[in-house]
XYZ file of C-alpha atoms in Angstrom:
94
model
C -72.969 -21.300 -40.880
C -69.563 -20.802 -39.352
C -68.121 -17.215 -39.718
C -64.274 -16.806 -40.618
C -62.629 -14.253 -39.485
C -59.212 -12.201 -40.238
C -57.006 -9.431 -38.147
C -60.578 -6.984 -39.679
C -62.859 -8.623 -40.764
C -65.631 -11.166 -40.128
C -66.981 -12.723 -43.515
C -69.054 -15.940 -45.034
C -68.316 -16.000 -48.606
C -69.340 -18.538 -51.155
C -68.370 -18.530 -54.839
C -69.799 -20.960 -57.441
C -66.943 -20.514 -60.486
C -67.270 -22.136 -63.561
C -65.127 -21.764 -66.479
C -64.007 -23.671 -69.774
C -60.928 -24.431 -71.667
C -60.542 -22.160 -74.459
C -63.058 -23.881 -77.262
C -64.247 -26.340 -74.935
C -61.892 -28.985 -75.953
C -61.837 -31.971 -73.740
C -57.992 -31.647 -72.466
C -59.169 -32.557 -68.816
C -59.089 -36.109 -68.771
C -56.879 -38.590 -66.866
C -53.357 -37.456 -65.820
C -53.946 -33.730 -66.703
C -57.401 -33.885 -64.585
C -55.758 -35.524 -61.657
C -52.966 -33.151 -61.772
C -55.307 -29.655 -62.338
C -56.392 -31.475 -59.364
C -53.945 -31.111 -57.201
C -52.527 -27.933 -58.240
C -56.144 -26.133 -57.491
C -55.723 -27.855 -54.189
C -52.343 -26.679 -53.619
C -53.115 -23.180 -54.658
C -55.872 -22.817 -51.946
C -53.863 -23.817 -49.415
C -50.904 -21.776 -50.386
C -53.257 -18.829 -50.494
C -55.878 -19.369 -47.487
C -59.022 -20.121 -49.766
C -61.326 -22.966 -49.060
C -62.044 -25.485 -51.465
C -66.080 -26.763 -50.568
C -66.627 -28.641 -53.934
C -64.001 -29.152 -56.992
C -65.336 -31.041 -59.874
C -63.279 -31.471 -63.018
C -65.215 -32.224 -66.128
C -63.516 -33.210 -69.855
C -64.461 -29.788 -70.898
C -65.141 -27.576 -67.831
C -64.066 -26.737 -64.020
C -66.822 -26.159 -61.335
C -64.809 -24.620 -57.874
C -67.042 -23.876 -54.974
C -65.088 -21.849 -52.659
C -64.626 -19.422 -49.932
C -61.108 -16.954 -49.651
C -60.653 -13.883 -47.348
C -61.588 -10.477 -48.366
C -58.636 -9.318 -48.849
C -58.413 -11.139 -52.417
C -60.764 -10.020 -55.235
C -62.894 -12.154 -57.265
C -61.000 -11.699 -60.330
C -57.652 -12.289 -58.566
C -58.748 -15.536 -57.301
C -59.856 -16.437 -60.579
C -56.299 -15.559 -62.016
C -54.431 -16.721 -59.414
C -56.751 -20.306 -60.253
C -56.486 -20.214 -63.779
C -52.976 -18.893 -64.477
C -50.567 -20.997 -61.433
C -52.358 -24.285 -62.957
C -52.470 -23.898 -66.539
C -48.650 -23.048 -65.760
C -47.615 -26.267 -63.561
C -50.034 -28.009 -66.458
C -47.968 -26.865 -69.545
C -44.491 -27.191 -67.711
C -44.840 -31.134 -67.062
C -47.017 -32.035 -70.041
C -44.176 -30.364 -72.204
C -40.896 -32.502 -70.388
């Protein structure tokens, strides 16, 4: 168990998120998996969160990760959801 720590605080955090597209509909299959990919992995490092485990199902994400307390659960999860559904939809459109 290795403790993280910031200018004040000390913290171990672990989140276990799991979400879907919206009706489940398998969009998350070869380039556009690869690519959600890369753009979750991007995002954590622009951002200081930790990326533990990152699985990419056809029809669901599973993200276990750590990010400083200075971030809220539900900005995390927008921050996820919205930078790489945008990156998504800008080069599957071209």
């Amino acid at each position: 168990m290795e403790l993280k720590r910031t200018n004040h605080a000390v913290y171990d955090t672990k989140y276990h998120l799991v979400w879907a597209p919206k009706y489940r509909k398998w969009i998350l299959r070869g380039d556009i998996r690869d690519r959600a990919k890369e753009a979750f992995e991007e995002i954590s490092k622009n951002h200081d969160f930790e990326i533990d485990t990152l699985e990419i199902a056809q029809d669901h994400v599973h993200i276990f990760l750590s990010f400083p307390p200075r971030y809220s659960i539900s900005k995390v999860v927008g921050m996820l959801k919205s930078i790489s559904a945008s990156v998504i939809f800008k080069e599957t459109l071209k």
